[in-house]
PDB file of C-alpha atoms in Angstrom:
ATOM      1  CA  MET P1492     -16.068 -24.403 -11.317  1.00  0.00           C
ATOM      2  CA  THR P1493     -14.833 -21.080 -13.120  1.00  0.00           C
ATOM      3  CA  GLY P1494     -14.240 -17.613 -11.506  1.00  0.00           C
ATOM      4  CA  PRO P1495     -11.796 -15.370  -9.829  1.00  0.00           C
ATOM      5  CA  ALA P1496      -9.806 -18.730  -8.472  1.00  0.00           C
ATOM      6  CA  SER P1497      -9.296 -20.383 -11.591  1.00  0.00           C
ATOM      7  CA  SER P1498      -7.446 -17.969 -13.761  1.00  0.00           C
ATOM      8  CA  ILE P1499      -5.236 -15.335 -13.609  1.00  0.00           C
ATOM      9  CA  LEU P1500      -7.158 -13.246 -16.433  1.00  0.00           C
ATOM     10  CA  SER P1501     -10.319 -14.254 -14.328  1.00  0.00           C
ATOM     11  CA  ALA P1502      -9.087 -12.742 -11.157  1.00  0.00           C
ATOM     12  CA  LEU P1503      -8.168  -9.739 -12.906  1.00  0.00           C
ATOM     13  CA  SER P1504     -11.184  -9.091 -14.544  1.00  0.00           C
ATOM     14  CA  THR P1505     -13.342  -9.661 -11.400  1.00  0.00           C
ATOM     15  CA  THR P1506     -11.034  -7.302  -9.376  1.00  0.00           C
ATOM     16  CA  VAL P1507     -11.648  -4.557 -12.003  1.00  0.00           C
ATOM     17  CA  ARG P1508     -15.083  -5.308 -11.893  1.00  0.00           C
ATOM     18  CA  LEU P1509     -15.588  -4.868  -8.462  1.00  0.00           C
ATOM     19  CA  LEU P1510     -13.607  -1.534  -8.127  1.00  0.00           C
ATOM     20  CA  VAL P1511     -15.098  -0.261 -11.115  1.00  0.00           C
ATOM     21  CA  SER P1512     -18.666  -0.780  -9.537  1.00  0.00           C
ATOM     22  CA  GLY P1513     -18.428   0.298  -5.973  1.00  0.00           C
ATOM     23  CA  ALA P1514     -16.024   3.409  -6.980  1.00  0.00           C
ATOM     24  CA  ALA P1515     -18.578   5.951  -5.833  1.00  0.00           C
ATOM     25  CA  VAL P1516     -18.482   4.475  -2.241  1.00  0.00           C
ATOM     26  CA  TRP P1517     -14.736   3.299  -1.591  1.00  0.00           C
ATOM     27  CA  LEU P1518     -13.066   6.018  -3.985  1.00  0.00           C
ATOM     28  CA  PRO P1519     -13.681   9.419  -2.900  1.00  0.00           C
ATOM     29  CA  THR P1520     -12.756   8.525   0.978  1.00  0.00           C
ATOM     30  CA  LEU P1521      -9.496   7.122  -0.415  1.00  0.00           C
ATOM     31  CA  LEU P1522      -8.858   9.862  -2.648  1.00  0.00           C
ATOM     32  CA  VAL P1523      -9.257  12.377  -0.175  1.00  0.00           C
ATOM     33  CA  LEU P1524      -7.177  10.672   3.036  1.00  0.00           C
ATOM     34  CA  GLY P1525      -4.589   9.821   0.152  1.00  0.00           C
ATOM     35  CA  PHE P1526      -4.002  13.574  -0.601  1.00  0.00           C
ATOM     36  CA  ILE P1527      -4.262  14.586   3.194  1.00  0.00           C
ATOM     37  CA  GLY P1528      -1.307  12.283   3.855  1.00  0.00           C
ATOM     38  CA  ALA P1529       0.911  13.780   0.949  1.00  0.00           C
ATOM     39  CA  VAL P1530       0.375  17.474   2.370  1.00  0.00           C
ATOM     40  CA  PRO P1531       2.595  16.967   5.112  1.00  0.00           C
ATOM     41  CA  GLY P1532       5.903  15.422   3.020  1.00  0.00           C
ATOM     42  CA  ALA P1533       4.857  17.950   0.406  1.00  0.00           C
ATOM     43  CA  ALA P1534       4.924  20.596   2.550  1.00  0.00           C
ATOM     44  CA  ALA P1535       8.665  19.525   4.471  1.00  0.00           C
ATOM     45  CA  GLU P1536       9.865  19.336   1.166  1.00  0.00           C
ATOM     46  CA  ARG P1537       8.998  23.101   0.477  1.00  0.00           C
ATOM     47  CA  PHE P1538       9.844  24.577   3.748  1.00  0.00           C
ATOM     48  CA  LEU P1539      12.818  22.553   4.311  1.00  0.00           C
ATOM     49  CA  PRO P1540      15.248  25.452   2.474  1.00  0.00           C
ATOM     50  CA  ASP P1541      13.907  28.047   4.896  1.00  0.00           C
ATOM     51  CA  VAL P1542      14.454  25.864   7.728  1.00  0.00           C
ATOM     52  CA  MET P1543      18.343  24.989   6.833  1.00  0.00           C
ATOM     53  CA  ARG P1544      18.595  29.233   6.584  1.00  0.00           C
ATOM     54  CA  TYR P1545      18.429  28.730  10.418  1.00  0.00           C
ATOM     55  CA  LEU P1546      21.033  25.879  10.847  1.00  0.00           C
ATOM     56  CA  VAL P1547      23.841  27.599  10.779  1.00  0.00           C
ATOM     57  CA  SER P1548      24.273  30.449  13.575  1.00  0.00           C
ATOM     58  CA  PRO P1549      27.114  32.557  14.163  1.00  0.00           C
ATOM     59  CA  TYR P1550      28.459  30.008  16.979  1.00  0.00           C
ATOM     60  CA  GLY P1551      28.297  27.084  14.379  1.00  0.00           C
ATOM     61  CA  LEU P1552      25.524  24.449  13.575  1.00  0.00           C
ATOM     62  CA  ASP P1553      22.341  24.799  16.015  1.00  0.00           C
ATOM     63  CA  VAL P1554      22.376  21.040  17.246  1.00  0.00           C
ATOM     64  CA  ASN P1555      18.925  21.805  18.910  1.00  0.00           C
ATOM     65  CA  LEU P1556      17.511  23.298  15.831  1.00  0.00           C
ATOM     66  CA  LEU P1557      18.645  19.748  13.970  1.00  0.00           C
ATOM     67  CA  PHE P1558      17.229  17.542  16.454  1.00  0.00           C
ATOM     68  CA  GLY P1559      14.382  19.619  16.173  1.00  0.00           C
ATOM     69  CA  VAL P1560      14.071  19.252  12.236  1.00  0.00           C
ATOM     70  CA  ALA P1561      14.873  15.883  12.785  1.00  0.00           C
ATOM     71  CA  MET P1562      11.916  15.078  15.393  1.00  0.00           C
ATOM     72  CA  GLY P1563       9.748  16.795  12.612  1.00  0.00           C
ATOM     73  CA  ALA P1564      10.601  14.345   9.777  1.00  0.00           C
ATOM     74  CA  MET P1565       9.935  11.736  12.011  1.00  0.00           C
ATOM     75  CA  ILE P1566       6.114  12.982  12.719  1.00  0.00           C
ATOM     76  CA  VAL P1567       5.590  14.078   9.419  1.00  0.00           C
ATOM     77  CA  VAL P1568       6.213  10.168   8.497  1.00  0.00           C
ATOM     78  CA  LEU P1569       4.172   8.790  11.189  1.00  0.00           C
ATOM     79  CA  LEU P1570       1.573  11.239  10.114  1.00  0.00           C
ATOM     80  CA  GLN P1571       1.659   9.955   6.779  1.00  0.00           C
ATOM     81  CA  LEU P1572       1.711   6.208   7.782  1.00  0.00           C
ATOM     82  CA  VAL P1573      -1.438   6.920   9.908  1.00  0.00           C
ATOM     83  CA  VAL P1574      -3.696   8.264   7.491  1.00  0.00           C
ATOM     84  CA  GLN P1575      -2.525   5.833   4.703  1.00  0.00           C
ATOM     85  CA  LEU P1576      -3.232   2.870   6.928  1.00  0.00           C
ATOM     86  CA  VAL P1577      -6.851   4.859   7.806  1.00  0.00           C
ATOM     87  CA  ALA P1578      -7.420   5.218   4.053  1.00  0.00           C
ATOM     88  CA  LEU P1579      -6.444   0.953   3.675  1.00  0.00           C
ATOM     89  CA  VAL P1580      -8.902  -0.026   6.423  1.00  0.00           C
ATOM     90  CA  LEU P1581     -11.831   2.086   5.433  1.00  0.00           C
ATOM     91  CA  ALA P1582     -11.317   1.304   1.560  1.00  0.00           C
ATOM     92  CA  PHE P1583     -10.732  -2.788   2.675  1.00  0.00           C
ATOM     93  CA  ILE P1584     -13.939  -2.798   4.595  1.00  0.00           C
ATOM     94  CA  VAL P1585     -15.939  -1.428   1.927  1.00  0.00           C
ATOM     95  CA  ILE P1586     -14.626  -3.504  -0.871  1.00  0.00           C
ATOM     96  CA  ALA P1587     -14.694  -6.566   1.970  1.00  0.00           C
ATOM     97  CA  ASP P1588     -18.482  -6.098   1.990  1.00  0.00           C
ATOM     98  CA  LEU P1589     -18.818  -5.754  -1.758  1.00  0.00           C
ATOM     99  CA  ALA P1590     -17.033  -8.455  -2.282  1.00  0.00           C
ATOM    100  CA  ALA P1591     -19.237 -10.784  -0.283  1.00  0.00           C
ATOM    101  CA  GLY P1592     -22.281  -9.525  -1.361  1.00  0.00           C
ATOM    102  CA  ARG P1593     -23.255  -7.832   1.842  1.00  0.00           C
ATOM    103  CA  ALA P1594     -24.365  -4.086   2.632  1.00  0.00           C
ATOM    104  CA  VAL P1595     -21.677  -1.793   3.486  1.00  0.00           C
ATOM    105  CA  ASP P1596     -21.122  -1.655   6.948  1.00  0.00           C
ATOM    106  CA  LEU P1597     -18.763   0.614   8.043  1.00  0.00           C
ATOM    107  CA  ARG P1598     -19.376   0.394  12.088  1.00  0.00           C
ATOM    108  CA  ALA P1599     -19.673  -3.597  11.869  1.00  0.00           C
ATOM    109  CA  GLY P1600     -16.388  -3.516   9.487  1.00  0.00           C
ATOM    110  CA  LEU P1601     -14.525  -1.617  12.647  1.00  0.00           C
ATOM    111  CA  ARG P1602     -15.627  -3.962  15.148  1.00  0.00           C
ATOM    112  CA  ARG P1603     -14.368  -6.754  13.375  1.00  0.00           C
ATOM    113  CA  THR P1604     -11.125  -4.864  12.331  1.00  0.00           C
ATOM    114  CA  LEU P1605     -10.405  -3.900  15.781  1.00  0.00           C
ATOM    115  CA  ALA P1606     -11.011  -7.243  17.398  1.00  0.00           C
ATOM    116  CA  TRP P1607      -7.786  -8.968  19.025  1.00  0.00           C
ATOM    117  CA  ARG P1608      -7.735 -12.305  17.627  1.00  0.00           C
ATOM    118  CA  LEU P1609      -7.469 -10.670  13.813  1.00  0.00           C
ATOM    119  CA  GLN P1610      -4.775  -8.166  15.214  1.00  0.00           C
ATOM    120  CA  PHE P1611      -1.869 -10.571  15.476  1.00  0.00           C
ATOM    121  CA  SER P1612      -3.151 -12.575  11.808  1.00  0.00           C
ATOM    122  CA  TRP P1613      -2.958  -9.275  10.443  1.00  0.00           C
ATOM    123  CA  LEU P1614       0.385  -8.020  12.056  1.00  0.00           C
ATOM    124  CA  LEU P1615       1.741 -11.269  10.454  1.00  0.00           C
ATOM    125  CA  SER P1616      -0.504 -11.048   7.176  1.00  0.00           C
ATOM    126  CA  SER P1617       1.368  -7.299   6.455  1.00  0.00           C
ATOM    127  CA  VAL P1618       4.836  -8.924   6.959  1.00  0.00           C
ATOM    128  CA  ILE P1619       4.360 -11.138   4.518  1.00  0.00           C
ATOM    129  CA  PHE P1620       2.104  -9.168   2.381  1.00  0.00           C
ATOM    130  CA  SER P1621       5.217  -6.492   2.334  1.00  0.00           C
ATOM    131  CA  THR P1622       7.482  -9.055   1.433  1.00  0.00           C
ATOM    132  CA  ALA P1623       5.675 -10.457  -1.712  1.00  0.00           C
ATOM    133  CA  THR P1624       4.560  -7.109  -2.789  1.00  0.00           C
ATOM    134  CA  GLY P1625       7.945  -5.305  -2.481  1.00  0.00           C
ATOM    135  CA  LEU P1626       9.818  -8.601  -4.116  1.00  0.00           C
ATOM    136  CA  TRP P1627       7.264  -9.234  -6.834  1.00  0.00           C
ATOM    137  CA  PHE P1628       9.736  -8.033  -9.753  1.00  0.00           C
ATOM    138  CA  ILE P1629      11.505 -11.613  -8.859  1.00  0.00           C
ATOM    139  CA  GLY P1630       8.909 -13.392  -8.407  1.00  0.00           C
ATOM    140  CA  GLY P1631       8.107 -12.658  -4.580  1.00  0.00           C
ATOM    141  CA  CYS P1632       4.144 -12.922  -5.138  1.00  0.00           C
ATOM    142  CA  ILE P1633       5.097 -16.233  -4.752  1.00  0.00           C
ATOM    143  CA  ILE P1634       4.228 -16.358  -1.315  1.00  0.00           C
ATOM    144  CA  PHE P1635       0.590 -15.492  -2.231  1.00  0.00           C
ATOM    145  CA  LEU P1636       0.317 -19.314  -3.106  1.00  0.00           C
ATOM    146  CA  PRO P1637      -0.030 -20.596   0.408  1.00  0.00           C
ATOM    147  CA  TYR P1638      -0.450 -17.372   2.560  1.00  0.00           C
ATOM    148  CA  GLY P1639      -2.024 -15.074   0.103  1.00  0.00           C
ATOM    149  CA  LEU P1640      -6.002 -15.549   1.519  1.00  0.00           C
ATOM    150  CA  ALA P1641      -5.019 -15.313   5.192  1.00  0.00           C
ATOM    151  CA  ILE P1642      -6.158 -11.633   5.647  1.00  0.00           C
ATOM    152  CA  ALA P1643      -9.158 -12.294   4.006  1.00  0.00           C
ATOM    153  CA  ASP P1644      -9.677 -15.567   5.877  1.00  0.00           C
ATOM    154  CA  ALA P1645      -9.188 -13.687   8.977  1.00  0.00           C
ATOM    155  CA  TYR P1646     -11.123 -10.702   8.449  1.00  0.00           C
ATOM    156  CA  GLU P1647     -14.183 -12.905   7.317  1.00  0.00           C
ATOM    157  CA  THR P1648     -14.038 -15.748   9.927  1.00  0.00           C
ATOM    158  CA  ASN P1649     -12.413 -14.271  12.391  1.00  0.00           C
ATOM    159  CA  SER P1650     -10.213 -17.326  12.420  1.00  0.00           C
ATOM    160  CA  GLY P1651      -6.952 -15.690  14.050  1.00  0.00           C
ATOM    161  CA  LEU P1652      -3.714 -17.298  13.038  1.00  0.00           C
ATOM    162  CA  ALA P1653      -5.569 -20.038  12.038  1.00  0.00           C
ATOM    163  CA  ALA P1654      -6.201 -18.360   9.064  1.00  0.00           C
ATOM    164  CA  PHE P1655      -2.735 -18.868   7.635  1.00  0.00           C
ATOM    165  CA  GLY P1656      -3.253 -22.792   7.950  1.00  0.00           C
ATOM    166  CA  ARG P1657      -6.820 -22.630   6.005  1.00  0.00           C
ATOM    167  CA  SER P1658      -5.012 -20.041   3.548  1.00  0.00           C
ATOM    168  CA  SER P1659      -2.311 -22.642   2.791  1.00  0.00           C
ATOM    169  CA  ARG P1660      -5.588 -25.081   2.342  1.00  0.00           C
ATOM    170  CA  LEU P1661      -7.249 -23.251   0.055  1.00  0.00           C
ATOM    171  CA  GLY P1662      -4.210 -21.600  -1.992  1.00  0.00           C
ATOM    172  CA  THR P1663      -3.161 -24.839  -3.202  1.00  0.00           C
ATOM    173  CA  VAL P1664      -6.548 -26.932  -3.567  1.00  0.00           C
ATOM    174  CA  ARG P1665      -7.250 -27.804  -7.042  1.00  0.00           C
ATOM    175  CA  LEU P1666     -10.550 -26.594  -7.876  1.00  0.00           C
ATOM    176  CA  ALA P1667     -11.778 -29.117 -10.028  1.00  0.00           C
ATOM    177  CA  GLY P1668      -9.670 -32.747  -9.568  1.00  0.00           C
ATOM    178  CA  PRO P1669      -5.815 -33.308 -10.657  1.00  0.00           C
ATOM    179  CA  GLY P1670      -4.689 -30.623 -12.895  1.00  0.00           C
ATOM    180  CA  SER P1671      -6.868 -28.017 -12.179  1.00  0.00           C
ATOM    181  CA  ALA P1672      -6.655 -24.558 -11.153  1.00  0.00           C
ATOM    182  CA  GLN P1673      -5.378 -23.630  -7.815  1.00  0.00           C
ATOM    183  CA  PRO P1674      -6.425 -20.490  -6.227  1.00  0.00           C
ATOM    184  CA  GLY P1675      -2.788 -19.150  -4.783  1.00  0.00           C
ATOM    185  CA  TRP P1676      -1.606 -19.459  -8.592  1.00  0.00           C
ATOM    186  CA  SER P1677      -4.310 -16.977  -9.529  1.00  0.00           C
ATOM    187  CA  LEU P1678      -3.842 -14.851  -6.872  1.00  0.00           C
ATOM    188  CA  ALA P1679      -0.150 -14.731  -7.349  1.00  0.00           C
ATOM    189  CA  GLY P1680       0.081 -14.168 -11.254  1.00  0.00           C
ATOM    190  CA  ALA P1681      -2.789 -11.306 -10.944  1.00  0.00           C
ATOM    191  CA  SER P1682      -1.024  -9.713  -7.904  1.00  0.00           C
ATOM    192  CA  THR P1683       2.026  -9.764 -10.300  1.00  0.00           C
ATOM    193  CA  VAL P1684       0.354  -8.239 -13.141  1.00  0.00           C
ATOM    194  CA  LEU P1685      -0.975  -5.643 -11.093  1.00  0.00           C
ATOM    195  CA  MET P1686       2.326  -4.238  -9.597  1.00  0.00           C
ATOM    196  CA  LEU P1687       3.743  -4.453 -12.814  1.00  0.00           C
ATOM    197  CA  ALA P1688       1.152  -2.059 -14.329  1.00  0.00           C
ATOM    198  CA  PHE P1689       1.492   0.127 -11.117  1.00  0.00           C
ATOM    199  CA  PHE P1690       5.110   0.161 -12.060  1.00  0.00           C
ATOM    200  CA  VAL P1691       4.673   1.124 -15.356  1.00  0.00           C
ATOM    201  CA  VAL P1692       2.361   3.932 -14.329  1.00  0.00           C
ATOM    202  CA  THR P1693       4.828   4.864 -11.352  1.00  0.00           C
ATOM    203  CA  GLY P1694       7.782   5.167 -14.303  1.00  0.00           C
ATOM    204  CA  THR P1695       5.474   7.240 -16.583  1.00  0.00           C
ATOM    205  CA  LEU P1696       5.013   9.782 -13.704  1.00  0.00           C
ATOM    206  CA  THR P1697       8.551   9.846 -12.730  1.00  0.00           C
ATOM    207  CA  VAL P1698       9.239  11.096 -16.227  1.00  0.00           C
ATOM    208  CA  VAL P1699       6.821  13.780 -15.839  1.00  0.00           C
ATOM    209  CA  ASN P1700       8.498  14.301 -12.826  1.00  0.00           C
ATOM    210  CA  SER P1701      11.579  14.879 -14.237  1.00  0.00           C
ATOM    211  CA  LEU P1702      10.321  17.611 -16.756  1.00  0.00           C
ATOM    212  CA  LEU P1703       8.631  19.323 -13.813  1.00  0.00           C
ATOM    213  CA  SER P1704      11.358  19.399 -11.999  1.00  0.00           C
ATOM    214  CA  PRO P1705      13.890  22.617 -11.778  1.00  0.00           C
ATOM    215  CA  SER P1706      17.022  22.012 -13.514  1.00  0.00           C
ATOM    216  CA  LEU P1707      20.509  22.086 -11.493  1.00  0.00           C
ATOM    217  CA  ASP P1708      21.551  25.642 -11.174  1.00  0.00           C
ATOM    218  CA  LEU P1709      25.301  24.874 -11.681  1.00  0.00           C
ATOM    219  CA  ASP P1710      26.532  28.659 -11.948  1.00  0.00           C
ATOM    220  CA  ALA P1711      24.714  28.860  -8.259  1.00  0.00           C
ATOM    221  CA  LEU P1712      26.496  25.375  -7.220  1.00  0.00           C
ATOM    222  CA  SER P1713      30.032  26.540  -8.519  1.00  0.00           C
ATOM    223  CA  THR P1714      29.521  29.942  -7.028  1.00  0.00           C
ATOM    224  CA  ALA P1715      28.578  28.261  -3.602  1.00  0.00           C
ATOM    225  CA  VAL P1716      31.335  25.812  -3.335  1.00  0.00           C
ATOM    226  CA  MET P1717      34.171  28.371  -4.419  1.00  0.00           C
ATOM    227  CA  GLY P1718      32.465  30.601  -1.685  1.00  0.00           C
ATOM    228  CA  MET P1719      33.039  27.995   1.233  1.00  0.00           C
ATOM    229  CA  ASP P1720      34.513  29.433   4.016  1.00  0.00           C
ATOM    230  CA  PRO P1721      37.250  26.716   5.029  1.00  0.00           C
ATOM    231  CA  GLY P1722      37.247  27.466   8.547  1.00  0.00           C
ATOM    232  CA  ARG P1723      33.161  27.263   8.559  1.00  0.00           C
ATOM    233  CA  PRO P1724      32.706  23.880   6.812  1.00  0.00           C
ATOM    234  CA  GLU P1725      29.221  23.859   8.736  1.00  0.00           C
ATOM    235  CA  ARG P1726      28.063  26.638   6.407  1.00  0.00           C
ATOM    236  CA  MET P1727      28.050  23.785   3.459  1.00  0.00           C
ATOM    237  CA  LEU P1728      24.372  23.009   4.813  1.00  0.00           C
ATOM    238  CA  LEU P1729      23.484  26.643   4.489  1.00  0.00           C
ATOM    239  CA  ASP P1730      25.252  27.211   0.957  1.00  0.00           C
ATOM    240  CA  VAL P1731      25.612  24.383  -1.163  1.00  0.00           C
ATOM    241  CA  LEU P1732      22.685  22.220  -0.354  1.00  0.00           C
ATOM    242  CA  PRO P1733      20.404  24.494  -0.949  1.00  0.00           C
ATOM    243  CA  THR P1734      21.385  24.181  -4.587  1.00  0.00           C
ATOM    244  CA  LEU P1735      21.814  20.653  -4.825  1.00  0.00           C
ATOM    245  CA  ILE P1736      18.133  20.649  -3.522  1.00  0.00           C
ATOM    246  CA  PRO P1737      16.098  23.320  -5.084  1.00  0.00           C
ATOM    247  CA  ARG P1738      12.696  24.383  -3.269  1.00  0.00           C
ATOM    248  CA  PRO P1739       9.879  22.779  -5.837  1.00  0.00           C
ATOM    249  CA  THR P1740       7.619  25.489  -7.533  1.00  0.00           C
ATOM    250  CA  TRP P1741       3.747  25.537  -6.407  1.00  0.00           C
ATOM    251  CA  LEU P1742       2.787  23.700  -9.335  1.00  0.00           C
ATOM    252  CA  GLN P1743       5.527  20.912  -8.550  1.00  0.00           C
ATOM    253  CA  THR P1744       4.335  20.488  -4.405  1.00  0.00           C
ATOM    254  CA  ALA P1745       0.465  20.366  -6.420  1.00  0.00           C
ATOM    255  CA  TRP P1746       1.671  17.344  -8.450  1.00  0.00           C
ATOM    256  CA  THR P1747       3.205  15.670  -5.634  1.00  0.00           C
ATOM    257  CA  VAL P1748      -0.062  16.097  -3.739  1.00  0.00           C
ATOM    258  CA  LEU P1749      -1.842  14.413  -6.626  1.00  0.00           C
ATOM    259  CA  GLN P1750      -0.043  11.501  -6.807  1.00  0.00           C
ATOM    260  CA  GLY P1751      -0.290  10.634  -2.958  1.00  0.00           C
ATOM    261  CA  PRO P1752      -3.118   8.234  -3.566  1.00  0.00           C
ATOM    262  CA  LEU P1753      -1.189   6.101  -6.198  1.00  0.00           C
ATOM    263  CA  PRO P1754       0.454   3.670  -3.528  1.00  0.00           C
ATOM    264  CA  LEU P1755      -3.039   3.340  -1.764  1.00  0.00           C
ATOM    265  CA  LEU P1756      -4.685   2.198  -5.083  1.00  0.00           C
ATOM    266  CA  ARG P1757      -2.041  -0.488  -5.713  1.00  0.00           C
ATOM    267  CA  GLU P1758      -2.401  -1.697  -2.246  1.00  0.00           C
ATOM    268  CA  VAL P1759      -6.148  -1.936  -2.341  1.00  0.00           C
ATOM    269  CA  ALA P1760      -5.966  -3.512  -6.103  1.00  0.00           C
ATOM    270  CA  VAL P1761      -3.882  -6.410  -4.587  1.00  0.00           C
ATOM    271  CA  LEU P1762      -6.356  -6.936  -1.787  1.00  0.00           C
ATOM    272  CA  THR P1763      -8.790  -6.978  -3.870  1.00  0.00           C
ATOM    273  CA  VAL P1764      -7.700 -10.068  -5.157  1.00  0.00           C
ATOM    274  CA  GLY P1765      -7.309 -11.729  -2.538  1.00  0.00           C
ATOM    275  CA  LEU P1766     -10.422 -11.226  -1.262  1.00  0.00           C
ATOM    276  CA  VAL P1767     -12.586 -12.401  -4.891  1.00  0.00           C
ATOM    277  CA  VAL P1768      -9.958 -15.022  -4.908  1.00  0.00           C
ATOM    278  CA  TYR P1769     -10.808 -15.998  -1.473  1.00  0.00           C
ATOM    279  CA  HIS P1770     -14.707 -16.025  -1.974  1.00  0.00           C
ATOM    280  CA  HIS P1771     -14.345 -17.882  -5.004  1.00  0.00           C
ATOM    281  CA  ALA P1772     -12.212 -20.749  -3.113  1.00  0.00           C
ATOM    282  CA  THR P1773     -14.175 -20.940  -0.264  1.00  0.00           C
ATOM    283  CA  ALA P1774     -17.540 -21.342  -2.502  1.00  0.00           C
ATOM    284  CA  ALA P1775     -15.733 -23.967  -4.697  1.00  0.00           C
ATOM    285  CA  GLU P1776     -14.817 -25.888  -1.376  1.00  0.00           C
ATOM    286  CA  MET P1777     -18.468 -25.949  -0.372  1.00  0.00           C
ATOM    287  CA  GLU P1778     -19.330 -27.262  -3.485  1.00  0.00           C
ATOM    288  CA  ARG P1779     -16.700 -30.078  -3.304  1.00  0.00           C
ATOM    289  CA  ARG P1780     -17.979 -30.956   0.305  1.00  0.00           C
ATOM    290  CA  ALA P1781     -21.586 -30.950  -0.803  1.00  0.00           C
ATOM    291  CA  ALA P1782     -21.073 -33.304  -3.695  1.00  0.00           C
ATOM    292  CA  GLY P1783     -19.241 -35.326  -1.329  1.00  0.00           C
ATOM    293  CA  ASP P1784     -21.865 -35.312   0.874  1.00  0.00           C
ATOM    294  CA  LEU P1785     -24.401 -35.993  -1.426  1.00  0.00           C
ATOM    295  CA  VAL P1786     -22.071 -39.018  -3.103  1.00  0.00           C
ATOM    296  CA  SER P1787     -21.580 -40.849   0.634  1.00  0.00           C
ATOM    297  CA  GLY P1788     -25.654 -40.280   0.476  1.00  0.00           C
ATOM    298  CA  THR P1789     -26.419 -41.860  -2.358  1.00  0.00           C
ATOM    299  CA  ASP P1790     -23.895 -44.743  -1.517  1.00  0.00           C
ATOM    300  CA  ALA P1791     -24.759 -44.854   1.940  1.00  0.00           C
ATOM    301  CA  PRO P1792     -27.145 -48.220   2.429  1.00  0.00           C
ATOM    302  CA  THR P1793     -30.496 -48.466   3.075  1.00  0.00           C
ATOM    303  CA  GLY P1794     -32.713 -50.749   5.458  1.00  0.00           C
TER     304      GLY P1794
END
């Protein structure tokens, strides 16, 4: 039975087709939320030199302001995480409906997502998913062989933690008997290829970022270091660090915001691979069961 679970190439091609065909439904929301999520970090990066100017008062380092800056940084990170999580959940619901051949229903998807049984399995799945994608360059996606289908199964069947056992069975079963493909290998291989593709894109953007970034002003740095007051070393925060971390231009800030959706696109692509492989694997399982029932019925004695 050919399909996404039968080979890496088939899994990749099916994933790309699904993402492209449904882009009008899921992509605009993901892009908007990706841009919004990148704004707090870009704004903090741009206005950090202004804040640092007030860190050093005539009486020394302003600890209260420093604490406030640290709290503000934590809030910025939290806002980014919340926006990214909302974007991923909405995109996953839409793509899950598309992969299953259902009409897109965000309300039903949110009710399913907020089910308590799903929360525990998704918490463990997110750890596995992050570990696999974070270590993809040393074969980390091999974790998807037994557990890569747990997210899709927990969502589609509300199976809770039982999704891991079912994922292990679906991921390692032979689709067409001994020697045939295993869905888990197709998922792991396709996920690794996608991570490599996004790594290349990210590396290219890093080169572009370096070209857009202002060069370090060595004269200003030398002047700041030579002008440091030995009696007030805390002024290094005000005099030296701004020269090491120059204020980005508006073009650089806009470029940073434009790159905001890229990590979300990567996560959505890998999640989509899991969905298409899952549906093919479950269809193959049902086909095998039907064939087994048919054989059993044929071989059964008749009265």
